[in-house]
Short mmCIF file of C-alpha atoms and ligand atoms in Angstrom, two decimals:
data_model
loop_
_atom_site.label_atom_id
_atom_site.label_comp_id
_atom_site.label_asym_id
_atom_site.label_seq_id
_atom_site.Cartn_x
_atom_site.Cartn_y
_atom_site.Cartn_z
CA UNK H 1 0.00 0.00 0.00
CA UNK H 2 1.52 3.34 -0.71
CA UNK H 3 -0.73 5.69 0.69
CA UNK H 4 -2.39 6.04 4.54
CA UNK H 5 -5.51 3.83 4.92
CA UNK H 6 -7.92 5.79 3.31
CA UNK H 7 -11.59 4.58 4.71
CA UNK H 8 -11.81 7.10 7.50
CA UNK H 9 -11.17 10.10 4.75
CA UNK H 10 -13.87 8.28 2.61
CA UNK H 11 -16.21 8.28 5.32
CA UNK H 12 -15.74 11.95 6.06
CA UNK H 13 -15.71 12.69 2.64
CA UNK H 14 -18.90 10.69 1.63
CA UNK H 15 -20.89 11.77 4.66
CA UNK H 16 -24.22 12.99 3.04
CA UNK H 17 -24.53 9.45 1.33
CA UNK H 18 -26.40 6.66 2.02
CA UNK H 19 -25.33 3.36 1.87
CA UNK H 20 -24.65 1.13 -0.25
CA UNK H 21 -22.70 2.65 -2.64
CA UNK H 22 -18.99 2.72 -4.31
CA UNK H 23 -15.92 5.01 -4.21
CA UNK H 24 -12.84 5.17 -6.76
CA UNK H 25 -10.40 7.10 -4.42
CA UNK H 26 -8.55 9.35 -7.37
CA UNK H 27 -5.30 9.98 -5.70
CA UNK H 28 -5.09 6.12 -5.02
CA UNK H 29 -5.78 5.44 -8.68
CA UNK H 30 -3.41 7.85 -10.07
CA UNK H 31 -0.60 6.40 -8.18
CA UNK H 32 -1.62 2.89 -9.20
CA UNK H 33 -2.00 4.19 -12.93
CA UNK H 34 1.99 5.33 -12.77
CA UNK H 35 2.76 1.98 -11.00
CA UNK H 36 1.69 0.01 -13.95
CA UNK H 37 3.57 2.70 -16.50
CA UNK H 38 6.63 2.35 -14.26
CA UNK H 39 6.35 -1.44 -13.94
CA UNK H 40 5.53 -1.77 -18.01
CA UNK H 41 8.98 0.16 -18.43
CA UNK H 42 8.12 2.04 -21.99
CA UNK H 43 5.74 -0.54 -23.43
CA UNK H 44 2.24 0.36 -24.21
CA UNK H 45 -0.50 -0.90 -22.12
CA UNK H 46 -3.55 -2.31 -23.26
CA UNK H 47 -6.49 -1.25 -20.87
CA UNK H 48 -8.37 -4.39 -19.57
CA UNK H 49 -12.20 -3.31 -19.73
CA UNK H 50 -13.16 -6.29 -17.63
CA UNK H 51 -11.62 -4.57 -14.31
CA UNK H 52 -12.74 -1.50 -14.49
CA UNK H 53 -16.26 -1.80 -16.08
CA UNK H 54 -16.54 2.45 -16.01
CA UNK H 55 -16.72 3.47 -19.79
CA UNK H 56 -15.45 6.98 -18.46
CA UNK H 57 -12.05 5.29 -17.04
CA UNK H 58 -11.52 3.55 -19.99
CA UNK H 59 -11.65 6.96 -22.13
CA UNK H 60 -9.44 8.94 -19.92
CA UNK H 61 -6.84 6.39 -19.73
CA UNK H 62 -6.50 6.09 -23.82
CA UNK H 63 -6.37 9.34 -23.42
CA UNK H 64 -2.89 9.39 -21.58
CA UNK H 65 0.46 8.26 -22.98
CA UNK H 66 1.34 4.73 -21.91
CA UNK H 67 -1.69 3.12 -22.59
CA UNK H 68 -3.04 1.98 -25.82
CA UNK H 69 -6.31 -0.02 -27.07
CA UNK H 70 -8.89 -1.87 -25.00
CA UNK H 71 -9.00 -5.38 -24.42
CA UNK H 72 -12.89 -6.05 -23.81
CA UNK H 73 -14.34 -9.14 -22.71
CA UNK H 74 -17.51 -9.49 -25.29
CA UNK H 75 -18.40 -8.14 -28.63
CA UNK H 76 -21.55 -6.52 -27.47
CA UNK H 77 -18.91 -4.41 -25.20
CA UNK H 78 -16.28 -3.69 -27.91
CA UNK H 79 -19.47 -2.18 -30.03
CA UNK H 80 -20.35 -0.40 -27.60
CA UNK H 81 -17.05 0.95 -26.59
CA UNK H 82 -15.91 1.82 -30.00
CA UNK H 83 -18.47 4.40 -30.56
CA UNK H 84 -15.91 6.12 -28.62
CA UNK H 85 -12.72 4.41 -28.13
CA UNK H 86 -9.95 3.07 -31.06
CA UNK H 87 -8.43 -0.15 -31.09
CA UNK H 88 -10.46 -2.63 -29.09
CA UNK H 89 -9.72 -6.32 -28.88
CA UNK H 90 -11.95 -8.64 -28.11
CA UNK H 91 -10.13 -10.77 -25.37
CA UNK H 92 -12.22 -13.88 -25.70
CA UNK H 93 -13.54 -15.62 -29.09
CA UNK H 94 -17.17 -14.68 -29.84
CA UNK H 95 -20.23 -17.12 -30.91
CA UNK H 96 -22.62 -13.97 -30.53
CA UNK H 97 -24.43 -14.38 -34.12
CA UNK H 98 -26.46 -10.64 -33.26
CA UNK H 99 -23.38 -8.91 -32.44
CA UNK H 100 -21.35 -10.51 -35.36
CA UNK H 101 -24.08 -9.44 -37.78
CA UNK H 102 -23.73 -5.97 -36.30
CA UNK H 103 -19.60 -5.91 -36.90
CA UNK H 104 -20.00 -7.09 -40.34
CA UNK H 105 -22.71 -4.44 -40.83
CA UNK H 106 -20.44 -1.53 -39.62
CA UNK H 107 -17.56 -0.44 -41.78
CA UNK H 108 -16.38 1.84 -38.55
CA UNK H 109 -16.85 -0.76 -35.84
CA UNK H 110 -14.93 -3.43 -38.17
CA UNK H 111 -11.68 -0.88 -38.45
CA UNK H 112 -11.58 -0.58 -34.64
CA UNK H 113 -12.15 -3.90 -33.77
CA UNK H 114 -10.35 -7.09 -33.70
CA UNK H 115 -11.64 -10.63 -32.68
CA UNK H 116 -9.97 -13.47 -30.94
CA UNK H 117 -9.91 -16.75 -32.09
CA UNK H 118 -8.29 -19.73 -31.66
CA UNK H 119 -10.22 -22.40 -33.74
CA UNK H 120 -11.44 -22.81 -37.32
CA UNK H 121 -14.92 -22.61 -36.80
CA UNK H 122 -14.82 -19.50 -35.09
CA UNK H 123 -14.08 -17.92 -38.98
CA UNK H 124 -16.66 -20.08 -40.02
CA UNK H 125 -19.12 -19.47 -37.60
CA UNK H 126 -18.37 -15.50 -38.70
CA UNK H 127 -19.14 -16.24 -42.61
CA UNK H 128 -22.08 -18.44 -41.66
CA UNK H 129 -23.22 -14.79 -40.59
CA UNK H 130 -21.85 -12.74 -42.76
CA UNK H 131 -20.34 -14.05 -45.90
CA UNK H 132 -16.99 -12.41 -46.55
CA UNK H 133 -17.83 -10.67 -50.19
CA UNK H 134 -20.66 -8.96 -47.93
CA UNK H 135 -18.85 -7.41 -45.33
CA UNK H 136 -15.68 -5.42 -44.29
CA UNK H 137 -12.61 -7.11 -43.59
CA UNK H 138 -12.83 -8.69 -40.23
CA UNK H 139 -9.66 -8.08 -38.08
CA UNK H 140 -8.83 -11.36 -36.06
CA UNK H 141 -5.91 -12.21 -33.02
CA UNK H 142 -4.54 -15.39 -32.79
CA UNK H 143 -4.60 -16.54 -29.01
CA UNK H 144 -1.38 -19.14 -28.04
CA UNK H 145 -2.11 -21.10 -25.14
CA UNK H 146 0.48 -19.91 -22.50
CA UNK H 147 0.20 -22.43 -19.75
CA UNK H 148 2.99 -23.99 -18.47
CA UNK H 149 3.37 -28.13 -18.78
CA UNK H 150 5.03 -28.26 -15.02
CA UNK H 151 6.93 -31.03 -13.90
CA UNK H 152 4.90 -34.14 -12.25
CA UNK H 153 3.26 -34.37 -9.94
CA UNK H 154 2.39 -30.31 -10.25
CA UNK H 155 1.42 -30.89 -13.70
CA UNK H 156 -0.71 -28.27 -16.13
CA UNK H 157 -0.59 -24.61 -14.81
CA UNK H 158 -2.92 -22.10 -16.43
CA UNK H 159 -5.90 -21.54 -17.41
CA UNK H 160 -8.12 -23.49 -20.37
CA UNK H 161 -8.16 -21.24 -22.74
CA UNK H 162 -6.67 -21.79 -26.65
CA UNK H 163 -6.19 -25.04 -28.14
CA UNK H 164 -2.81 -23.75 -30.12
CA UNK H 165 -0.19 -24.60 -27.78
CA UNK H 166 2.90 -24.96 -30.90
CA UNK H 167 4.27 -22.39 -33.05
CA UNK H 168 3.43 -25.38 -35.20
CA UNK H 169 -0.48 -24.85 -34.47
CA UNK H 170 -0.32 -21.38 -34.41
CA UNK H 171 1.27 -21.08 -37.57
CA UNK H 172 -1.17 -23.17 -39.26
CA UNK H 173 -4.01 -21.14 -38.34
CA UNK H 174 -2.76 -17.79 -39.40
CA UNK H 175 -2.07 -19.45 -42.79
CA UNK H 176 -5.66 -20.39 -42.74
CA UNK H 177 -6.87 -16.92 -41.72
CA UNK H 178 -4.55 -15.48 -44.42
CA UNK H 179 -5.67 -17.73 -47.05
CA UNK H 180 -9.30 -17.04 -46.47
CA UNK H 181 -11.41 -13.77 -47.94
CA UNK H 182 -12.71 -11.09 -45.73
CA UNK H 183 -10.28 -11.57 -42.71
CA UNK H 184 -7.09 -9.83 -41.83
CA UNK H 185 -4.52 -11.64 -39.02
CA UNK H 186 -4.06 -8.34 -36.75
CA UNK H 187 -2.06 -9.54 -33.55
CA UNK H 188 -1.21 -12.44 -31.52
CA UNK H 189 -1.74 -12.80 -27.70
CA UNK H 190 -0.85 -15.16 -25.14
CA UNK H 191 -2.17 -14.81 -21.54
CA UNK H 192 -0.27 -16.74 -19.11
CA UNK H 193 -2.69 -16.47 -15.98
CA UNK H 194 -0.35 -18.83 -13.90
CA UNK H 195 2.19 -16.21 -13.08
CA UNK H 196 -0.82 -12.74 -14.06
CA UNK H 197 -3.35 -14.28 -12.21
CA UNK H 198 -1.80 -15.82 -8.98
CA UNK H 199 -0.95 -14.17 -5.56
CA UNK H 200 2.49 -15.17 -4.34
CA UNK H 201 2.48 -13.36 -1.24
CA UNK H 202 -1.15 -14.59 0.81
CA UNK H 203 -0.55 -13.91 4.43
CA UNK H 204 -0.47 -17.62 6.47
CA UNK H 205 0.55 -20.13 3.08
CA UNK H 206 4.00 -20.33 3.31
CA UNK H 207 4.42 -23.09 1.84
CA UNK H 208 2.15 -22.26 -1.75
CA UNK H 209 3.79 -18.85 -1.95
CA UNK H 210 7.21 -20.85 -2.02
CA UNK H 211 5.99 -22.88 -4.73
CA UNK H 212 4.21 -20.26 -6.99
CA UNK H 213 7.36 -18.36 -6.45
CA UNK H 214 9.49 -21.19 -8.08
CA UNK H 215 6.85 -21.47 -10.63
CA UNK H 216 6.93 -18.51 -11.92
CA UNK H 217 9.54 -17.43 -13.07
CA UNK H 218 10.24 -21.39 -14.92
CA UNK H 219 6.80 -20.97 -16.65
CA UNK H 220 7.79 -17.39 -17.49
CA UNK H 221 11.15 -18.63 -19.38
CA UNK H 222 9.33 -21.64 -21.14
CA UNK H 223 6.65 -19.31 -22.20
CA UNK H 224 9.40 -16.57 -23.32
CA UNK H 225 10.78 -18.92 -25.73
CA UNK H 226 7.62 -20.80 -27.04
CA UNK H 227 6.22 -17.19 -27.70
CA UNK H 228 9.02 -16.04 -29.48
CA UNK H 229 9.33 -18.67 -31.31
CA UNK H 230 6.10 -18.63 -32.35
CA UNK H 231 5.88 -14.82 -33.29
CA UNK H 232 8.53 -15.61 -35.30
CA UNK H 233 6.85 -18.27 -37.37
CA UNK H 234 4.02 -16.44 -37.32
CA UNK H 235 5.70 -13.20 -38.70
CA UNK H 236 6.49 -14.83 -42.00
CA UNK H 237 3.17 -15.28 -42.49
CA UNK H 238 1.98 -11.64 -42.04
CA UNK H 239 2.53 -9.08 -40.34
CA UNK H 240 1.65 -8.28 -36.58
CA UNK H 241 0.43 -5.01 -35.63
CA UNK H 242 0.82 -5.80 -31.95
CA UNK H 243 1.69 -9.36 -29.50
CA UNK H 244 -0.37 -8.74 -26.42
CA UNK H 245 0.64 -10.84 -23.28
CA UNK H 246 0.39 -10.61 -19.41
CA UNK H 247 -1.89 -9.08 -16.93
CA UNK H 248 -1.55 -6.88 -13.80
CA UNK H 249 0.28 -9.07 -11.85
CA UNK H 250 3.05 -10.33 -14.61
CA UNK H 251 3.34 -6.42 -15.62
CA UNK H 252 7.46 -6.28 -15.81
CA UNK H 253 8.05 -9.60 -16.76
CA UNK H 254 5.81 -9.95 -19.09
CA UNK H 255 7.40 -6.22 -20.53
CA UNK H 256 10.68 -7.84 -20.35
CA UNK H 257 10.01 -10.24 -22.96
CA UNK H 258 11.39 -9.41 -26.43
CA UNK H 259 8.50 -10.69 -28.07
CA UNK H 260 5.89 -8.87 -26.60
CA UNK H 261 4.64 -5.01 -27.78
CA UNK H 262 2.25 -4.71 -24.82
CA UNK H 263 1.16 -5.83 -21.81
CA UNK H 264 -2.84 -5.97 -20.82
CA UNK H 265 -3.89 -4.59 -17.24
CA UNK H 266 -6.83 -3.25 -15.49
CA UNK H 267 -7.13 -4.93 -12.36
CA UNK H 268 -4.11 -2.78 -10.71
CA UNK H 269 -6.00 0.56 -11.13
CA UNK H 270 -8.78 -0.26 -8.99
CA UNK H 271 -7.05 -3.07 -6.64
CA UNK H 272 -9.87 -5.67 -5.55
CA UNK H 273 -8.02 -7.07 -2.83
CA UNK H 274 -6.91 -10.03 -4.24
CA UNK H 275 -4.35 -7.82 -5.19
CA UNK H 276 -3.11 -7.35 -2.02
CA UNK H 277 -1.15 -10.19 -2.02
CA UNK H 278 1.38 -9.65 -4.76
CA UNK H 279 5.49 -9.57 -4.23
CA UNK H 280 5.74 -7.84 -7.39
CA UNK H 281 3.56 -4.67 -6.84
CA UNK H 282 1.39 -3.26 -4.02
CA UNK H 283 -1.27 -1.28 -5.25
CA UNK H 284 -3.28 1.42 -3.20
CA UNK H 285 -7.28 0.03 -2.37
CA UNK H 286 -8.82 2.37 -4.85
CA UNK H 287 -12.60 1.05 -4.39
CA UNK H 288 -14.19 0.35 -1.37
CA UNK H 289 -17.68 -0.10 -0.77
CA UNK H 290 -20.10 0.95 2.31
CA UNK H 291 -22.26 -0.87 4.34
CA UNK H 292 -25.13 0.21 6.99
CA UNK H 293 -25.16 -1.28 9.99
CA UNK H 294 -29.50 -2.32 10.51
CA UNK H 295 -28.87 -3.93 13.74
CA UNK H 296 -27.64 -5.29 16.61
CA UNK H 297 -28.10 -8.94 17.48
CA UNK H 298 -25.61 -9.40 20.68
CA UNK H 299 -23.81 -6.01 22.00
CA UNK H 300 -20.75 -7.14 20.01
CA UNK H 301 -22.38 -7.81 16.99
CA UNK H 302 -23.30 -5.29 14.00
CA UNK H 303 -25.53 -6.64 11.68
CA UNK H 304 -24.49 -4.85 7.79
CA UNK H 305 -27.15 -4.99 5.07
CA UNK H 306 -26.10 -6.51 1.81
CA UNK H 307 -22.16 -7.79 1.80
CA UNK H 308 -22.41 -10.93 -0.42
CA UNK H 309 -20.72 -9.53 -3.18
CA UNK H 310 -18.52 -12.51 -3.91
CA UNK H 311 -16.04 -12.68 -6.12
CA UNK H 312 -15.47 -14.93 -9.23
CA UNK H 313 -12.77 -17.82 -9.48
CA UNK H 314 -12.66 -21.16 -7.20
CA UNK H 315 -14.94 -20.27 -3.85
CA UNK H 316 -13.21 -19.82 -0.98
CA UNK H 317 -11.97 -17.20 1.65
CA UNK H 318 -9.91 -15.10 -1.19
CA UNK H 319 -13.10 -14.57 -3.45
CA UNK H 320 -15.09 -13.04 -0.20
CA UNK H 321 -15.14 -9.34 0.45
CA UNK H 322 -12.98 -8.07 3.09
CA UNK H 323 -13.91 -5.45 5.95
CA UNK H 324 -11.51 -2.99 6.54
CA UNK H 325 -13.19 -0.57 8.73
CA UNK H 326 -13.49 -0.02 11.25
CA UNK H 327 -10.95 -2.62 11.78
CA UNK H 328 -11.18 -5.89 14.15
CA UNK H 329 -14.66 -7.21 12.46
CA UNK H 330 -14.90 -10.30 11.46
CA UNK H 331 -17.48 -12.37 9.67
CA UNK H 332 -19.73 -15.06 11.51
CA UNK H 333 -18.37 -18.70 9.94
CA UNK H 334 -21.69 -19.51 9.66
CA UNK H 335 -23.43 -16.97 7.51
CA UNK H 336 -20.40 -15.44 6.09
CA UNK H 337 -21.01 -12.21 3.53
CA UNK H 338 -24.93 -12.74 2.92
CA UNK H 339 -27.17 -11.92 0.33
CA UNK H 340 -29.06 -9.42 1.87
CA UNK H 341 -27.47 -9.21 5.47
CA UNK H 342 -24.19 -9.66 7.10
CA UNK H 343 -23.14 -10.29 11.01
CA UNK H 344 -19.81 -8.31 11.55
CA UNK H 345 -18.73 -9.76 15.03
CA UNK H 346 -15.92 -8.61 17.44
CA UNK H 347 -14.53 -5.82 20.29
CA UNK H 348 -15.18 -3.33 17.17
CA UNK H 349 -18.88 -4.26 16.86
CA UNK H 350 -19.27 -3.01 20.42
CA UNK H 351 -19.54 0.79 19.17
CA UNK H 352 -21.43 0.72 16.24
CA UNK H 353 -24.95 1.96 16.19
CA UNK H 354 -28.35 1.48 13.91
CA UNK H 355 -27.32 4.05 10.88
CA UNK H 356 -23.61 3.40 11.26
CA UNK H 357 -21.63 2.48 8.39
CA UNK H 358 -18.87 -0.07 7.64
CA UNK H 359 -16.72 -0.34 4.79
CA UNK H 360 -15.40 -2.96 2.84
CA UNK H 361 -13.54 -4.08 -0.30
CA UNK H 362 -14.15 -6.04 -3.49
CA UNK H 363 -11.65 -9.57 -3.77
CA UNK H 364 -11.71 -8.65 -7.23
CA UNK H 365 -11.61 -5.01 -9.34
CA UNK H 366 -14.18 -4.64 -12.17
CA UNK H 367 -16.48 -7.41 -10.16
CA UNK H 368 -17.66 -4.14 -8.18
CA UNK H 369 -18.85 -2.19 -10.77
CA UNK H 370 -21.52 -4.85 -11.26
CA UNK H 371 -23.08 -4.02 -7.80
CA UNK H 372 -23.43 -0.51 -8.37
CA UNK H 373 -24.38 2.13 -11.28
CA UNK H 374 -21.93 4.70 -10.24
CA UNK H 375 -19.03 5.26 -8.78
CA UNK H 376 -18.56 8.27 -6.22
CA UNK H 377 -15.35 9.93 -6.94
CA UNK H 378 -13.17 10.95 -3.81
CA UNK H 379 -10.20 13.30 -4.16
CA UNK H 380 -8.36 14.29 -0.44
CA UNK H 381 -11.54 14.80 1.71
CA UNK H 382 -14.07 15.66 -0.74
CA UNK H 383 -17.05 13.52 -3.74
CA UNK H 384 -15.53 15.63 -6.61
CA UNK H 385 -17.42 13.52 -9.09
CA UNK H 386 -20.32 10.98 -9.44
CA UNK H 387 -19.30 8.38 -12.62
CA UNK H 388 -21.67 5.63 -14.25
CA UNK H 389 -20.39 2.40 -14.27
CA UNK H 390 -21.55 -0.43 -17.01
CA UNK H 391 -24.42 -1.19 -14.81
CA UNK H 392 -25.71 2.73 -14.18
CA UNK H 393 -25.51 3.05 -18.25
CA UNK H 394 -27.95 -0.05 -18.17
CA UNK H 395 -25.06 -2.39 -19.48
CA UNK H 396 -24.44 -5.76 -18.16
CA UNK H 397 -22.24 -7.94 -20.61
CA UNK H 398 -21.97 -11.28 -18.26
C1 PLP M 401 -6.62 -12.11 -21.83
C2 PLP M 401 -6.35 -11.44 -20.54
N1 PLP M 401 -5.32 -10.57 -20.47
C3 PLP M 401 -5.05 -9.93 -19.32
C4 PLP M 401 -5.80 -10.16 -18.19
C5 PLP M 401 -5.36 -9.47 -16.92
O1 PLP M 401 -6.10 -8.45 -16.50
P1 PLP M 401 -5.86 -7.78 -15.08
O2 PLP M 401 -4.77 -6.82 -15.23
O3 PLP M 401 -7.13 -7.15 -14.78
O4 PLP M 401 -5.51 -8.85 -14.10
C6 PLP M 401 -6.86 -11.04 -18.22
C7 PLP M 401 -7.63 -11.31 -17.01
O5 PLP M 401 -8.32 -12.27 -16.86
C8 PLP M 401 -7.15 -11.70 -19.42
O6 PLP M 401 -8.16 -12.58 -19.51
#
């Protein structure tokens, strides 16, 4: 954390508002903003929608240098978004026959926007909707599989994503892709989750941070020369505009690899508290949400309403949201962060009243922006500014 815990400022700040709602603390976000361009060391950063979910955020940032392009999580987003914003890249492959039909449809959209795929019927499931000889060219990304084949008994690390795991496979797609009318091979991207995605510094596992430390960087050197191997092979067939890789938490290693001309990142801006637990970085808790306490069950219990604003991912502890003030609260086992109530127990529950308010942070960073429509901006002591997020502009993608 680089700045002074920040909820009692919110609280002041935030006064006139009643729970629950949302803050983006600016000065927090601005320092983790020149984190990521200090950590990305000179390359360009590609602005992950998915963690930030505020179409406003996503504007301002293009509009700084150091970042460059979106990568969005559906189709329906990236048409959306580029109404307004160049250079979007559909992170994940699309089977959204509506929104295809739109792309094709839109010479505009179809120069802005590039799909992933990874498969062969993904290109035909596109011409099944729009032939090619009636539509613009559609721009495509190759995605390379970028899990790491660990020794046994750890075995596969990663995440499931593309089926092209060779230079060999990837190769052979973007000669298909080439070869066929009405697409264009724009860029090639390889997210290795494993060492983005993973906390290696979670207070009380001693033992799993040792191992996803020697993890890392071994998957990080097999994936370095897979990937560049594979550009290169690639590269004779046509020619990349851009090889995306990495994700908050990879930010300088993933820079540091020669093959790579950006890095994607979103989730370090707002810093869900997953986050947290990082040896690499340490961002500032730029959202928080707030909490009233309804009532009072035993003298040293407060009773929140809402709180079950779980996170994504496998279930457990690290996908719950945290209290942080005021601090020495802890859940009930029992009930846990509920749907529409939570039991905050301990000393710290002895002093809060009916009307009080508690706050709390999101495990993960654009997950929040679901919960809410807007965002209350909070610069030093003051709500400076009241933003929509996805949700307040009556957008929900998944
Ligand atoms: C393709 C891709 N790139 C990058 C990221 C990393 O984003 P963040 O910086 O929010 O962790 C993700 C997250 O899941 C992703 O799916």
């Amino acid at each position: 954390m680089t700045t002074a815990a920040p909820w009692k400022r919110w609280s002041a700040a935030t006064a006139e508002l009643d729970p629950p709602f949302a803050v983006l603390d600016r000065g927090a976000f601005e320092a983790n903003a020149a984190d990521l361009l200090r950590r990305a060391g000179g390359l360009p950063i590609r602005v992950a929608s998915k963690s930030l979910r505020v179409r406003s955020i996503i504007e301002a940032l293009l509009a700084r240098p150091g970042f460059r392009g979106v990568l969005a999580y559906t189709l329906p987003e990236a048409l959306w978004l580029s109404e307004t914003c160049s250079d979007v890249v559909v992170g994940y492959p699309t089977a959204d026959r509506g929104a295809i039909a739109a792309l094709a449809a839109s010479e505009p959209a179809a120069a802005e926007i590039t799909l992933m795929v990874d498969d062969v019927a993904q290109l035909d499931l596109i011409d099944a909707v729009a032939a090619p000889a009636t539509r613009p060219t559609i721009r495509v990304c190759l995605e390379l599989d970028a899990s790491w084949q660990a020794p046994p008994p750890l075995g596969r690390l990663g995440v499931w994503r593309s089926p092209l795991r060779t230079p060999e496979q990837v190769r052979a797609l973007a000669e298909e892709v080439v070869r066929r009318p009405g697409f264009a091979l724009a860029g090639l991207m390889g997210y290795e989750a494993q060492i983005a995605g993973v906390a290696d510094r979670v207070p009380g596992r001693r033992a799993m941070n040792a191992l996803v430390g020697w993890m890392k960087p071994r998957s990080g050197a097999e994936l370095a020369a897979r990937r560049a191997e594979t550009v290169a092979s690639v590269s004779q067939v046509a020619d990349l505009e851009f090889v995306n890789g990495g994700g908050s938490g990879s930010v300088e290693s993933t820079a540091g690899d020669g093959s790579v001309t950006e890095v994607a990142a979103g989730s370090a801006l707002f810093a869900g508290h997953y986050f947290d637990s990082y040896a690499s970085f340490s961002p500032a808790p730029a959202t928080g949400f707030a909490l009233s306490v309804v009532r009072k069950p035993r003298p040293d219990c407060a009773t929140v309403l809402g709180g079950g604003w779980i996170a994504s991912g496998p279930p457990g502890l690290d996908r719950v949201p945290r209290v942080v003030f005021p601090e020495g609260l802890r859940m009930v086992p029992r009930e846990m962060a509920g749907e529409v109530q939570t039991p905050l127990e301990g000393q710290a529950a002895r002093s809060l009243r009916v009307g009080d308010r508690v706050w709390l942070r999101h495990a993960k960073s654009g997950e929040l922006s679901e919960h809410v429509d807007e965002f209350a901006v909070v610069d030093g002591s003051s709500v400076v500014d009241r933003i929509p997020t996805y949700r307040g502009e009556g957008k929900a993608f998944l």
